Coordinates of C-alpha atoms in Angstrom, one line a residue:
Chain A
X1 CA 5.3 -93.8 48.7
X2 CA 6.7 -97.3 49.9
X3 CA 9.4 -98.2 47.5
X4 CA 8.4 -101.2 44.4
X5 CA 9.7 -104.5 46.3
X6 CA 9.5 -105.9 43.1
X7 CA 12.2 -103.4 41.5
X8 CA 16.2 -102.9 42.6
X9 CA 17.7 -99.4 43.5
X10 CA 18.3 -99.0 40.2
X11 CA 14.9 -100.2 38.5
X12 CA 15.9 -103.4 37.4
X13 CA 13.3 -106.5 38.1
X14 CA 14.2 -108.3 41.3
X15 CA 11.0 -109.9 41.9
X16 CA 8.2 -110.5 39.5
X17 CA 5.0 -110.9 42.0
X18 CA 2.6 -108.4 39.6
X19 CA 2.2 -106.2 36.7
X20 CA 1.2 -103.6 38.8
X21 CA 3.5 -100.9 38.5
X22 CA 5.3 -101.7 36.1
X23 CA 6.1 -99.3 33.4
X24 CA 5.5 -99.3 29.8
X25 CA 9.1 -99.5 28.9
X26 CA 9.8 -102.1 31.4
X27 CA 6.8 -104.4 30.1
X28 CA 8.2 -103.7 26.5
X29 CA 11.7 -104.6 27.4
X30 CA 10.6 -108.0 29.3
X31 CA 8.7 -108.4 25.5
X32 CA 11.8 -107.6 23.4
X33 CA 13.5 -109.9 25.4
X34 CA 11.2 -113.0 25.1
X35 CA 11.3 -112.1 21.6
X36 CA 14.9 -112.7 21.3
X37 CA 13.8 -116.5 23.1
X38 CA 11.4 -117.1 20.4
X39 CA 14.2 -117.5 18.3
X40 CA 15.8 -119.4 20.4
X41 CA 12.9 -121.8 20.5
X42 CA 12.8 -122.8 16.8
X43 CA 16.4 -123.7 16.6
X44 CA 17.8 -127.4 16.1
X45 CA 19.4 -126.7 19.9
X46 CA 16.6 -125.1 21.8
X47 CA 19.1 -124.4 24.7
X48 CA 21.5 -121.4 25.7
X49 CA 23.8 -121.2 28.3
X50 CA 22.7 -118.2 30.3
X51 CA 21.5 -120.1 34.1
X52 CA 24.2 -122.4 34.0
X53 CA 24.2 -123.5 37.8
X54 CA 21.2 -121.4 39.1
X55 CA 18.6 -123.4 41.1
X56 CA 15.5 -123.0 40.8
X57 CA 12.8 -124.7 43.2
X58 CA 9.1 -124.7 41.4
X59 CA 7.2 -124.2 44.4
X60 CA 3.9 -125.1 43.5
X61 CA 1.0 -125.2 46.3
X62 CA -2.0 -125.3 43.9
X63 CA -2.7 -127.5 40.6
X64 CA -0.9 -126.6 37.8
X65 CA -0.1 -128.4 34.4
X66 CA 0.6 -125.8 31.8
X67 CA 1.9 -123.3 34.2
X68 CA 4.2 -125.7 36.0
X69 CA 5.1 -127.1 33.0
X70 CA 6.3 -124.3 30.7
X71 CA 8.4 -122.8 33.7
X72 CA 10.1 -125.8 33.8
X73 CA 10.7 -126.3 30.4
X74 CA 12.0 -122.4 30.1
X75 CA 14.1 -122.9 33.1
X76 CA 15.9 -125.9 31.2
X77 CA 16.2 -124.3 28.0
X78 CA 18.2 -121.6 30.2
X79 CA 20.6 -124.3 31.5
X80 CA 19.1 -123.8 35.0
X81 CA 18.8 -126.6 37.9
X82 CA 14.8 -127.0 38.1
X83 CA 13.4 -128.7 40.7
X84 CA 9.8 -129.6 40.9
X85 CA 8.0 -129.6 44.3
X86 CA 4.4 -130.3 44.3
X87 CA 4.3 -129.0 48.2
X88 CA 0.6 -130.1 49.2
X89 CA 1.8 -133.2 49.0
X90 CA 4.9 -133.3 51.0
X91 CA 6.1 -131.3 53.9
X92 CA 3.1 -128.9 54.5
X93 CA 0.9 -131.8 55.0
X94 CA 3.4 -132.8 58.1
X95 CA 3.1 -129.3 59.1
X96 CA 5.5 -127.2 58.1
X97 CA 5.0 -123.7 57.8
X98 CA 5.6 -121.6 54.3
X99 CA 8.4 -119.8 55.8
X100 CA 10.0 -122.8 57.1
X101 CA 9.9 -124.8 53.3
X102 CA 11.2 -121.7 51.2
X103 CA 14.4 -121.4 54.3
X104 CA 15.2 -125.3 53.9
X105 CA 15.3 -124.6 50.3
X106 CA 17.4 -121.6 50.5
X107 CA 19.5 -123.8 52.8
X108 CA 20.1 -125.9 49.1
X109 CA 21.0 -123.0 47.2
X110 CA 17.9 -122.1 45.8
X111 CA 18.6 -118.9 43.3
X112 CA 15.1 -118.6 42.9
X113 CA 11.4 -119.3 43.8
X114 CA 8.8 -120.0 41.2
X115 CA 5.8 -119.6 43.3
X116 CA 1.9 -120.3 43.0
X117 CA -0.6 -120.5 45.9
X118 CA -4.0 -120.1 46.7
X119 CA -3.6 -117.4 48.9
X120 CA -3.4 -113.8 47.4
X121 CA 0.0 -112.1 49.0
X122 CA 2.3 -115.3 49.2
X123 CA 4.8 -115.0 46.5
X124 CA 5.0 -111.3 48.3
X125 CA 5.3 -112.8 51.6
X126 CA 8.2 -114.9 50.5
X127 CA 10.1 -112.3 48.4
X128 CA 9.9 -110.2 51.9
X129 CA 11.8 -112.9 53.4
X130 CA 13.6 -114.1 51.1
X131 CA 17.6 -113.5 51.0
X132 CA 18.7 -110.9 48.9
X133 CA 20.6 -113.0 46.5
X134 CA 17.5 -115.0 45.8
X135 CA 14.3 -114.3 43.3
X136 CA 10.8 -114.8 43.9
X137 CA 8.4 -115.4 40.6
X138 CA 4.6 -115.6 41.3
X139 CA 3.1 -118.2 39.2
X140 CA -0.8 -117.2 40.6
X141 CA -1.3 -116.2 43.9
X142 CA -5.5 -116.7 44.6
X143 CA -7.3 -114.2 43.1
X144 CA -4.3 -111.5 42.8
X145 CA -2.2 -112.0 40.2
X146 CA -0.8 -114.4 37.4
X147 CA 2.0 -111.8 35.9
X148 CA 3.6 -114.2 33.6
X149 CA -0.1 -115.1 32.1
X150 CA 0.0 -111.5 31.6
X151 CA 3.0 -110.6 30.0
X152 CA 2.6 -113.9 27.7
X153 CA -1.0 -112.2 26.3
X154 CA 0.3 -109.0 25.9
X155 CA 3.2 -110.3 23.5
X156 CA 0.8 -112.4 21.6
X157 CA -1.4 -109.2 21.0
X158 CA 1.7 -107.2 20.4
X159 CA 2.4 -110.4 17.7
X160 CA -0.4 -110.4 16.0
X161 CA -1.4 -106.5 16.1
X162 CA 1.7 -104.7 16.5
X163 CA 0.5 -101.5 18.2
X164 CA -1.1 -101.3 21.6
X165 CA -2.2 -97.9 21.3
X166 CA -5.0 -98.6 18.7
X167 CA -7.0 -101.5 20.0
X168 CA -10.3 -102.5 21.5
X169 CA -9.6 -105.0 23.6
X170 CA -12.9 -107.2 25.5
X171 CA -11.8 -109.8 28.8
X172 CA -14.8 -111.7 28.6
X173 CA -16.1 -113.9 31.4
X174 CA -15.2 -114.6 35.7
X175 CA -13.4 -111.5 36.4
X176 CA -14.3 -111.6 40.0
X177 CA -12.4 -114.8 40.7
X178 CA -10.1 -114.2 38.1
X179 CA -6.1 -113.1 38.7
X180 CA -5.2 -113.3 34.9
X181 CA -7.9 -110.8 34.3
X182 CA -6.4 -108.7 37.2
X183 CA -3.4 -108.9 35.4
X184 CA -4.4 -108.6 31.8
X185 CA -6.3 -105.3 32.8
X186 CA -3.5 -103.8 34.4
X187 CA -0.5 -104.8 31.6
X188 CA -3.3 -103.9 29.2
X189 CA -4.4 -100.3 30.4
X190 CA -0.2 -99.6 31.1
X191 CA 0.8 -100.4 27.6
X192 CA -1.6 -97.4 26.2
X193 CA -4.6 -99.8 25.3
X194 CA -7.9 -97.2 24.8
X195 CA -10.4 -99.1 25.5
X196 CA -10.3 -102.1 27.7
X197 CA -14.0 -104.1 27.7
X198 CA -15.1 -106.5 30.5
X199 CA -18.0 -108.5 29.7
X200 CA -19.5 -110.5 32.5
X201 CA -22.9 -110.7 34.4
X202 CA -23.4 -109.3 37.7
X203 CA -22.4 -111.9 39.9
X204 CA -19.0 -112.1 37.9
X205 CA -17.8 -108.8 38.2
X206 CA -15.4 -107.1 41.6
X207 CA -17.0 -104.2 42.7
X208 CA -15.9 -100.9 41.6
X209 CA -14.1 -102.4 38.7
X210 CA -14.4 -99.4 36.8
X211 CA -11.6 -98.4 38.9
X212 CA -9.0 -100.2 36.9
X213 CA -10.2 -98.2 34.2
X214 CA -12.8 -100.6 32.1
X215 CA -15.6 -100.4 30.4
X216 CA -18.4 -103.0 32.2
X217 CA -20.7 -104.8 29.4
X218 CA -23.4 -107.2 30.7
X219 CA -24.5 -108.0 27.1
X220 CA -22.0 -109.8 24.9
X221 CA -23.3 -108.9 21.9
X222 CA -23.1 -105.3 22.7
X223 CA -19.6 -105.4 24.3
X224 CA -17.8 -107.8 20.9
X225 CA -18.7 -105.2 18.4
X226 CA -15.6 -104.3 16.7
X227 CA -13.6 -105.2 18.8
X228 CA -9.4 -106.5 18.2
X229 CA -9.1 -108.9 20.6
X230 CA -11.1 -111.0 22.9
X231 CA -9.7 -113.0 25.6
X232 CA -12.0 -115.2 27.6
X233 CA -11.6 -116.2 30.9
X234 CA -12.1 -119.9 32.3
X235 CA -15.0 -120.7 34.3
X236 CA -14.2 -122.7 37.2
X237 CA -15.8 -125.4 37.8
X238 CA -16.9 -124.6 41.2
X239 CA -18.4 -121.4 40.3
X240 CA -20.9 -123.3 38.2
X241 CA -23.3 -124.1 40.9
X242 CA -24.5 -122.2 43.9
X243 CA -25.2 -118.2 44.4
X244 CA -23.0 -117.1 41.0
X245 CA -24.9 -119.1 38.0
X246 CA -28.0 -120.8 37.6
X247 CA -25.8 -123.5 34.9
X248 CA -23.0 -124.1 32.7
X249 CA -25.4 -124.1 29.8
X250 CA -27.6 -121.2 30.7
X251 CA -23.5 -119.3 30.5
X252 CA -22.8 -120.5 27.6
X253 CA -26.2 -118.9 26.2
X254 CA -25.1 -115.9 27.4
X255 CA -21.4 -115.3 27.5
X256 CA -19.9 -118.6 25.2
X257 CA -18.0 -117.4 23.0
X258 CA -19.5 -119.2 19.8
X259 CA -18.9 -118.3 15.8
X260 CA -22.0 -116.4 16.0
X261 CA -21.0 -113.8 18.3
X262 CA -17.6 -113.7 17.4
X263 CA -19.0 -112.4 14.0
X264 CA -19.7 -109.2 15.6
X265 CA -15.7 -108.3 16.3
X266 CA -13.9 -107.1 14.0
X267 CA -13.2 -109.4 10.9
X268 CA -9.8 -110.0 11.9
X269 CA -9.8 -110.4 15.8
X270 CA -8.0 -112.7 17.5
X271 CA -9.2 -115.2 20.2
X272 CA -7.5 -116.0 23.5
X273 CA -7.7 -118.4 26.2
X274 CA -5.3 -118.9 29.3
X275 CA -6.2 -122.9 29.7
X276 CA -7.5 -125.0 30.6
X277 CA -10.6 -124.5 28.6
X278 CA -14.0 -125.4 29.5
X279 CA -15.7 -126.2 25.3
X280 CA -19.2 -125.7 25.7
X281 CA -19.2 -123.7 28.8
X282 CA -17.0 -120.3 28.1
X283 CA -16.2 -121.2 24.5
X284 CA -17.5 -123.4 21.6
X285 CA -15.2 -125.8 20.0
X286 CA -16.0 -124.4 16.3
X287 CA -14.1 -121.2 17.6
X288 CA -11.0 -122.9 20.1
X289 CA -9.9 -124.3 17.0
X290 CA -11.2 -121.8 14.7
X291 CA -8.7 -119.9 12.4
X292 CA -9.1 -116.6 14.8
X293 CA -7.9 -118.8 18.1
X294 CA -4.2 -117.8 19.1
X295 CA -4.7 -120.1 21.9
X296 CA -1.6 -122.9 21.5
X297 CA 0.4 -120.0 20.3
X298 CA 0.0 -118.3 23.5
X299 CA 1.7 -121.2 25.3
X300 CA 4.6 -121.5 22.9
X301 CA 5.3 -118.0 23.7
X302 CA 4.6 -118.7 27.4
X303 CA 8.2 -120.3 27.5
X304 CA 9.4 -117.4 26.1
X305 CA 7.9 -115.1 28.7
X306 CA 9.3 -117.1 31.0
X307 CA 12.5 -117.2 29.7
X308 CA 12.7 -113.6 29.5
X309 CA 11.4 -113.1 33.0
X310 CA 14.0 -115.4 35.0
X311 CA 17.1 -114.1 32.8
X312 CA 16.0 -110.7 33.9
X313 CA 15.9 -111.5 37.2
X314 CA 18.7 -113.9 37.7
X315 CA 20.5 -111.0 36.2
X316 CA 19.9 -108.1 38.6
Chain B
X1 CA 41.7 -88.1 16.1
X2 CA 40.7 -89.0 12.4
X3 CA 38.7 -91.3 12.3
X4 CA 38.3 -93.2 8.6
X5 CA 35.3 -93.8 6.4
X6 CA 33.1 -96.4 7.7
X7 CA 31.6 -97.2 4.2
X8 CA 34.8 -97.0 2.4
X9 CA 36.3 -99.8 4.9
X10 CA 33.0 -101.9 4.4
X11 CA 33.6 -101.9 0.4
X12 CA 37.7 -102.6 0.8
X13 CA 36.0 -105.5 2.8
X14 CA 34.0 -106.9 0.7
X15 CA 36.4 -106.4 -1.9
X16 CA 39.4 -109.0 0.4
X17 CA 36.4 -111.1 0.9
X18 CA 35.5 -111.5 -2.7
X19 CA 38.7 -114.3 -3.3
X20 CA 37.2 -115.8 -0.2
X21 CA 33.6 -117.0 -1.3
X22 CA 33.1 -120.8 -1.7
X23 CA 29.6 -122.1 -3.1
X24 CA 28.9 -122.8 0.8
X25 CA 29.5 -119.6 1.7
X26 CA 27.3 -117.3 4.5
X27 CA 27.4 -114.3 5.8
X28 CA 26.4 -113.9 9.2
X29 CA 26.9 -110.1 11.0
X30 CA 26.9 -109.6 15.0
X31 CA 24.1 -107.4 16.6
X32 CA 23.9 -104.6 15.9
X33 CA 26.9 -102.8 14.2
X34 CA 28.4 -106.0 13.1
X35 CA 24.5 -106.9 11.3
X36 CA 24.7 -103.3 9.5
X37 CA 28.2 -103.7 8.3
X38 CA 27.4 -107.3 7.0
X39 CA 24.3 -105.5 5.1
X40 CA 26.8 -103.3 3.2
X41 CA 29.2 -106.3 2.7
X42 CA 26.4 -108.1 1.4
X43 CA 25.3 -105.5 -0.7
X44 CA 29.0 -105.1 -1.9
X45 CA 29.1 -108.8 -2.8
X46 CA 26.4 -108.8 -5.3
X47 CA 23.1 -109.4 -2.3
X48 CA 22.8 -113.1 -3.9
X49 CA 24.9 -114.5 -0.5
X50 CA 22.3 -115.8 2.5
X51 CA 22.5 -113.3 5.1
X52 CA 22.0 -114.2 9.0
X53 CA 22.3 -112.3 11.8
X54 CA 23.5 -112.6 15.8
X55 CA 22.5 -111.5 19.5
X56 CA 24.9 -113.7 21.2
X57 CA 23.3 -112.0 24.9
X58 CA 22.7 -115.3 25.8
X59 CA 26.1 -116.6 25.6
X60 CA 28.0 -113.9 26.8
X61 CA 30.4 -114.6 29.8
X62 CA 29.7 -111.3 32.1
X63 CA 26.0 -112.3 32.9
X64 CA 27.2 -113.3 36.3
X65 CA 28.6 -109.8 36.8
X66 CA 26.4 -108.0 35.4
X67 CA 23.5 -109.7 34.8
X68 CA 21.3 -109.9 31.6
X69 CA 22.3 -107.1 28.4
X70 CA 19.0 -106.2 26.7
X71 CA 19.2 -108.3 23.2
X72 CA 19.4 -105.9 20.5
X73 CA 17.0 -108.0 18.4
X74 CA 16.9 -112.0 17.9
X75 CA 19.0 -113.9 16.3
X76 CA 17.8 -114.5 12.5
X77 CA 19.7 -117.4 10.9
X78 CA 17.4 -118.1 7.8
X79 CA 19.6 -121.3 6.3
X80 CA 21.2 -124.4 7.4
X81 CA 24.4 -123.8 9.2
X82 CA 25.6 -126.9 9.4
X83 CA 28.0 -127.6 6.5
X84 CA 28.1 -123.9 5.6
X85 CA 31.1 -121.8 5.4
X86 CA 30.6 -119.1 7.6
X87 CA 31.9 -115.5 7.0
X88 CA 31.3 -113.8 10.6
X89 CA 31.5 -110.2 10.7
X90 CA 31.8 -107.5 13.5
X91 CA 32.3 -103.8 13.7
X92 CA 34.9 -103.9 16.0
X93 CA 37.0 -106.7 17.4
X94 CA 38.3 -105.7 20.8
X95 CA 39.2 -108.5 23.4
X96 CA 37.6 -111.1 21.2
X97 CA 34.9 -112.5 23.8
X98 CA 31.7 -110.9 22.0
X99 CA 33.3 -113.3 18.6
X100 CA 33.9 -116.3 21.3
X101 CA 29.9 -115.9 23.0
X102 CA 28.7 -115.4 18.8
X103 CA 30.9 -119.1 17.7
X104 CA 29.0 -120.6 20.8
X105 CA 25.4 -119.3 19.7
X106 CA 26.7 -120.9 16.0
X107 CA 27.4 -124.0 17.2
X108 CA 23.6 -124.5 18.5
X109 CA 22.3 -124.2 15.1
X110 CA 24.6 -126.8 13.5
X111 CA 28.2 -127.7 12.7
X112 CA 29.8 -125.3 10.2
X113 CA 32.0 -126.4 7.7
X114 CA 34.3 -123.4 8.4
X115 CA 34.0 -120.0 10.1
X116 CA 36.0 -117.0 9.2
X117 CA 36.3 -113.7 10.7
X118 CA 35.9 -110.1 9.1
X119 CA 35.8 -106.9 11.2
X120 CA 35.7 -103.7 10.2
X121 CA 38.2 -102.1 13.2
X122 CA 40.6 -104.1 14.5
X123 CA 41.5 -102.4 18.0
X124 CA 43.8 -104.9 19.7
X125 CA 43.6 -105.6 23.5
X126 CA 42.9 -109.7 22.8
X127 CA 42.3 -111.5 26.0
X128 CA 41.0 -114.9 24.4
X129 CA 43.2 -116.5 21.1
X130 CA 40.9 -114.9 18.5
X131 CA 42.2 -113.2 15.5
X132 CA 40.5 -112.0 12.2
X133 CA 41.0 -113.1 8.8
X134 CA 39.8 -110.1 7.3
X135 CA 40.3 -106.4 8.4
X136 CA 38.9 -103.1 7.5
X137 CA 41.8 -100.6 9.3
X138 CA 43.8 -101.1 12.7
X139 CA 43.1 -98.5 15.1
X140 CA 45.5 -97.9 18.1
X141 CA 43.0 -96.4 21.2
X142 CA 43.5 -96.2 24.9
X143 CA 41.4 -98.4 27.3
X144 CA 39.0 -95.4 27.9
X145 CA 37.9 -95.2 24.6
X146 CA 35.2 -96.7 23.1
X147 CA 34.5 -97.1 19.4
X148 CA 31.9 -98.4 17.6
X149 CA 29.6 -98.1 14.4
X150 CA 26.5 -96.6 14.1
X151 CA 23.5 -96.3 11.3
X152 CA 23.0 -92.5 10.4
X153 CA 19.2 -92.2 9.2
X154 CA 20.3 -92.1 5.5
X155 CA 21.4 -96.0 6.3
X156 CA 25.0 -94.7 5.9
X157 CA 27.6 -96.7 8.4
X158 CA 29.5 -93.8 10.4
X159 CA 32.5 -94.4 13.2
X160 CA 31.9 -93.0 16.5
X161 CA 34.6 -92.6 19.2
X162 CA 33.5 -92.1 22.8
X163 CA 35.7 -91.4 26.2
X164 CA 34.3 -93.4 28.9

């Protein structure tokens, strides 16, 4: 077995480029941690010292507010240089390779690389190349992996229902394209969750998802009943025409999440939603800012997550 | 070597803190043997005082050496510090950076009126200009050895020496 490039000799996070294979107790420790930052968010000072003079470059290839933002924002609380590069519009459109941009950086002391493409396998390909000093993050990389998006929805389940090991938990909507379902299944399924629902038509859905250990619903009725948690999953917008949908209003018929349906989970579930959301296409307004939506709370913690993640990695 | 009563010193503390209570006073106990003696303190003291509690990981000053100590549970500061006098407690107090990384953390929530120090070993070996005002029993031990207290499941406070 190839060793985890994400991991150090001594198991310690180096990189953080995807859930999978990560352990339990490793997921719960990056939790524990971002709990400890929580706190450190509601204080008059929202700051601590800890990445006093790191750098860190946010290297962002692909559109991102929330994401983009909420790194930033963590890396400041942490005291850490944070520079923003939105890259498609600067070097790469003069031609410079990927390789090229992350060693001109390095060449400025970057510490670390917060990293989101369009292409699954780049934050990989730069941690492989990378100097050994310096830390790769992957902030989405095409239809791979968001890991932070993950680790942020398992510690607002792990807020709001304490133990992982007794929940029904239903990811409702564009698996295929999806890389925070990918990573949502995998964190999910790790951290002891018995039964992990996808709900999605057809055209949605990777084949052989069953794999990852799901169980596939094509009806939404049938695949909210009783369950703890539902997390939907944005529609993009360019999946709404062509071979995948007939319209965004014959989806929302079927797999919106509206008050209706969400009747049939249990009476206390909670509602999630990565952003941005699409009201009236995956999700009806009456339930985004229903009592059962953790949705802003998910991005307060997001900082946290974040947080947790670059001190751990800074660190080892 | 004997070692002496952990719950006994945590009463004689609370008794040499007793003189030392003003109506601003706060108790505030360092994770996480320093948060369990400040629970008996507290207790000692009546359990009327606020009670807070400290993970200064964040401000420590080894991170660059080695790298990120797993908090042993957030910080929990439930009242205002600024203006408050602060009564800081800690199981042991060894070279003193631990107290210097927990004043930092303090600082971030507000500007005390005063901060005081109560530890239930004092073990020598300063390497910062940190002393306590209050102290359970001096302990002389060799650099190898590590003390420090621990919960037994009855919630009783119980010394431990190691050899490292």
């Amino acid at each position: 077995m190839t060793p985890n490039p994400q991991l150090t000799d001594t198991g310690e996070l180096r990189h953080l480029l995807t859930i999978e294979g990560l352990s339990a107790k490793l997921i719960h420790s990056i939790l524990d941690t971002a709990e400890s930052f929580v706190s450190v968010g509601e204080r008059e000072v929202k700051k601590v010292p800890l990445l006093r003079g790191k750098s860190i470059f946010n290297l962002f290839f692909e559109a991102s507010t929330r994401t983009r933002t909420t790194f930033e924002i963590a890396a400041k609380r942490l005291s850490a240089d944070i520079v923003n590069l939105n890259v498609s519009a600067s070097s790469q459109s003069k031609g410079e390779t990927l390789l090229d941009t992350v060693d001109n950086l390095s060449a400025m002391g970057a510490d670390m690389f917060v990293v989101r493409h369009a292409q699954s396998g780049a934050a990989h390909f730069i941690a492989r190349h990378v100097a050994p000093h310096i830390h790769v993050v992957n902030a989405g990389d095409g239809r791979h992996a968001h890991p932070t998006q993950g680790l942020l929805d398992m510690f607002t389940i792990r807020r709001y229902k304490q133990d992982f090991t007794q929940l029904r938990v239903a990811v409702v909507g564009d698996v295929m394209h999806s890389r925070v379902a990918r990573s949502e299944i995998h964190a999910l399924t790790t951290l002891g969750v018995p039964e992990v629902r996808v709900i999605a038509p057809r055209t949605l859905l990777p084949k052989g998802v069953e794999a990852l250990g799901v169980h596939v619903f094509h009806d939404m009725q049938a695949g909210l009943k009783d369950v703890d948690v539902v997390m939907m999953l944005r529609l993009q917008n360019e999946r709404m025409s062509g071979p995948f949908l007939p319209s965004a209003q014959e989806y929302f018929k079927y797999y919106g999440l509206t008050a209706d349906k969400l009747k049939l989970a249990k009476p206390d579930a909670i509602v999630m939603h990565p952003g941005p959301m699409n009201r009236g296409v995956e999700i009806d307004s009456s339930v985004a800012d229903g009592k059962q939506a953790v949705i802003l709370p998910q991005v307060t913690y997001g900082i946290a997550i974040r947080m947790a993640v670059m001190s751990m990695l800074a660190g080892a | 070597m004997q070692l002496p009563d952990a719950e006994q010193l945590a009463q004689q503390l609370a008794l040499a803190l007793k003189p030392r209570l003003r109506a601003n006073t706060v108790l505030v106990g360092i994770h996480s043997g320093g948060a369990w003696v400040a629970q008996k303190v507290h207790q000692h003291l009546g359990g009327t005082l606020p009670l807070g509690s400290l993970d200064s990981s964040f401000y420590r000053d080894d991170f660059s050496r080695i790298g990120l100590h797993a908090p042993a549970g957030p910080s929990h500061i439930p009242f205002e510090v600024e203006g408050a006098h602060i009564i800081l407690i800690d199981d042991v107090l060894y070279t003193g950076r631990t107290v210097r990384a927990a004043m930092n953390e303090l600082y971030d929530y507000g500007r005390p009126a005063a901060i005081e120090l109560a530890v239930l070993i004092d073990r020598g070996g300063r390497e910062l200009p940190i002393a306590a005002d209050v102290i359970g029993a001096r302990l002389e031990l060799a650099e190898h050895q590590n003390i420090q207290v621990t919960l037994t499941p009855d919630k009783q406070l119980t010394l431990n020496l190691h050899e490292r």
